[in-house]
């Protein structure tokens, strides 16, 4: 997924990591491995302030624009196959 301003791409490779690339250079800037299972879904908030991931470890995580984990959402009964933000970025589905 591209960040709203288009300067970065955030991707997953069906493993436990999220990768952030700079679009001007296409170089890897960050690799984040926080989940215990593979990442099944990824969403960027419309305002670009947050990234959400859903995983086969039955959790979702929310990261800020500096790629620091701000929330760890547990308690799902299965893999989190889809994450999405509301249009105003204040609700995660």
mmCIF file of C-alpha atoms in Angstrom:
data_model
loop_
_atom_site.group_PDB
_atom_site.id
_atom_site.type_symbol
_atom_site.label_atom_id
_atom_site.label_comp_id
_atom_site.label_asym_id
_atom_site.label_seq_id
_atom_site.Cartn_x
_atom_site.Cartn_y
_atom_site.Cartn_z
ATOM 1 C CA UNK A 1 0.000 0.000 0.000
ATOM 2 C CA UNK A 2 1.235 3.490 -0.806
ATOM 3 C CA UNK A 3 1.287 6.168 1.882
ATOM 4 C CA UNK A 4 -1.103 9.040 1.047
ATOM 5 C CA UNK A 5 1.709 11.346 -0.064
ATOM 6 C CA UNK A 6 3.239 8.552 -2.156
ATOM 7 C CA UNK A 7 6.726 8.636 -0.620
ATOM 8 C CA UNK A 8 6.615 5.118 0.840
ATOM 9 C CA UNK A 9 5.210 1.670 0.142
ATOM 10 C CA UNK A 10 4.271 -0.593 3.030
ATOM 11 C CA UNK A 11 4.099 -4.281 2.198
ATOM 12 C CA UNK A 12 4.006 -7.755 3.659
ATOM 13 C CA UNK A 13 5.324 -10.970 2.168
ATOM 14 C CA UNK A 14 2.968 -13.447 3.803
ATOM 15 C CA UNK A 15 5.384 -13.837 6.687
ATOM 16 C CA UNK A 16 5.677 -12.179 10.113
ATOM 17 C CA UNK A 17 7.183 -8.935 8.837
ATOM 18 C CA UNK A 18 6.075 -5.631 7.411
ATOM 19 C CA UNK A 19 8.488 -3.811 5.100
ATOM 20 C CA UNK A 20 8.627 -0.109 4.305
ATOM 21 C CA UNK A 21 10.262 1.065 1.076
ATOM 22 C CA UNK A 22 11.099 4.582 -0.072
ATOM 23 C CA UNK A 23 9.464 5.167 -3.463
ATOM 24 C CA UNK A 24 12.024 7.632 -4.831
ATOM 25 C CA UNK A 25 14.848 5.086 -4.386
ATOM 26 C CA UNK A 26 12.863 1.825 -3.938
ATOM 27 C CA UNK A 27 15.220 0.983 -1.077
ATOM 28 C CA UNK A 28 14.123 -0.850 2.025
ATOM 29 C CA UNK A 29 13.865 1.606 4.940
ATOM 30 C CA UNK A 30 12.428 -0.556 7.727
ATOM 31 C CA UNK A 31 11.516 -4.143 8.484
ATOM 32 C CA UNK A 32 9.161 -4.665 11.398
ATOM 33 C CA UNK A 33 8.516 -8.139 12.804
ATOM 34 C CA UNK A 34 6.061 -7.956 15.686
ATOM 35 C CA UNK A 35 3.560 -10.730 14.984
ATOM 36 C CA UNK A 36 4.052 -14.369 15.970
ATOM 37 C CA UNK A 37 2.190 -15.581 12.875
ATOM 38 C CA UNK A 38 2.172 -14.450 9.268
ATOM 39 C CA UNK A 39 0.580 -11.117 8.439
ATOM 40 C CA UNK A 40 -2.686 -11.717 6.597
ATOM 41 C CA UNK A 41 -3.829 -8.122 6.074
ATOM 42 C CA UNK A 42 -2.528 -4.579 6.073
ATOM 43 C CA UNK A 43 -4.184 -1.161 5.875
ATOM 44 C CA UNK A 44 -2.967 2.421 5.951
ATOM 45 C CA UNK A 45 -5.193 5.061 7.459
ATOM 46 C CA UNK A 46 -6.468 7.636 4.941
ATOM 47 C CA UNK A 47 -4.640 10.447 6.749
ATOM 48 C CA UNK A 48 -1.372 8.459 6.743
ATOM 49 C CA UNK A 49 -0.956 8.549 10.516
ATOM 50 C CA UNK A 50 -1.436 4.812 11.192
ATOM 51 C CA UNK A 51 -0.818 1.359 9.775
ATOM 52 C CA UNK A 52 -2.814 -1.681 10.880
ATOM 53 C CA UNK A 53 -1.909 -5.335 10.420
ATOM 54 C CA UNK A 54 -3.925 -8.486 11.005
ATOM 55 C CA UNK A 55 -2.247 -11.821 11.581
ATOM 56 C CA UNK A 56 -2.673 -15.568 11.785
ATOM 57 C CA UNK A 57 -1.581 -15.215 15.432
ATOM 58 C CA UNK A 58 -5.174 -14.026 16.141
ATOM 59 C CA UNK A 59 -4.079 -10.421 16.772
ATOM 60 C CA UNK A 60 -4.161 -7.041 15.075
ATOM 61 C CA UNK A 61 -1.637 -4.293 15.656
ATOM 62 C CA UNK A 62 -1.689 -0.574 15.008
ATOM 63 C CA UNK A 63 1.501 1.380 14.298
ATOM 64 C CA UNK A 64 2.072 5.125 14.163
ATOM 65 C CA UNK A 65 3.731 6.942 11.264
ATOM 66 C CA UNK A 66 7.130 6.292 12.875
ATOM 67 C CA UNK A 67 6.345 2.546 12.765
ATOM 68 C CA UNK A 68 6.079 2.163 16.548
ATOM 69 C CA UNK A 69 3.407 -0.247 17.757
ATOM 70 C CA UNK A 70 0.656 1.760 19.499
ATOM 71 C CA UNK A 71 -1.942 -0.962 20.024
ATOM 72 C CA UNK A 72 -1.982 -4.737 20.233
ATOM 73 C CA UNK A 73 -5.509 -6.065 19.814
ATOM 74 C CA UNK A 74 -5.948 -9.609 21.129
ATOM 75 C CA UNK A 75 -8.895 -11.898 21.678
ATOM 76 C CA UNK A 76 -9.866 -12.866 18.145
ATOM 77 C CA UNK A 77 -10.925 -16.491 17.703
ATOM 78 C CA UNK A 78 -9.091 -16.918 14.429
ATOM 79 C CA UNK A 79 -6.767 -15.257 11.974
ATOM 80 C CA UNK A 80 -7.388 -11.569 11.352
ATOM 81 C CA UNK A 81 -7.897 -11.693 7.608
ATOM 82 C CA UNK A 82 -8.960 -8.085 7.011
ATOM 83 C CA UNK A 83 -8.249 -4.714 8.588
ATOM 84 C CA UNK A 84 -9.545 -1.331 7.411
ATOM 85 C CA UNK A 85 -9.748 2.229 8.693
ATOM 86 C CA UNK A 86 -12.774 4.500 8.508
ATOM 87 C CA UNK A 87 -12.587 7.391 6.052
ATOM 88 C CA UNK A 88 -11.674 9.825 8.848
ATOM 89 C CA UNK A 89 -9.061 7.409 10.290
ATOM 90 C CA UNK A 90 -10.612 7.256 13.755
ATOM 91 C CA UNK A 91 -12.077 3.721 13.653
ATOM 92 C CA UNK A 92 -10.361 0.424 12.824
ATOM 93 C CA UNK A 93 -12.551 -2.377 11.456
#
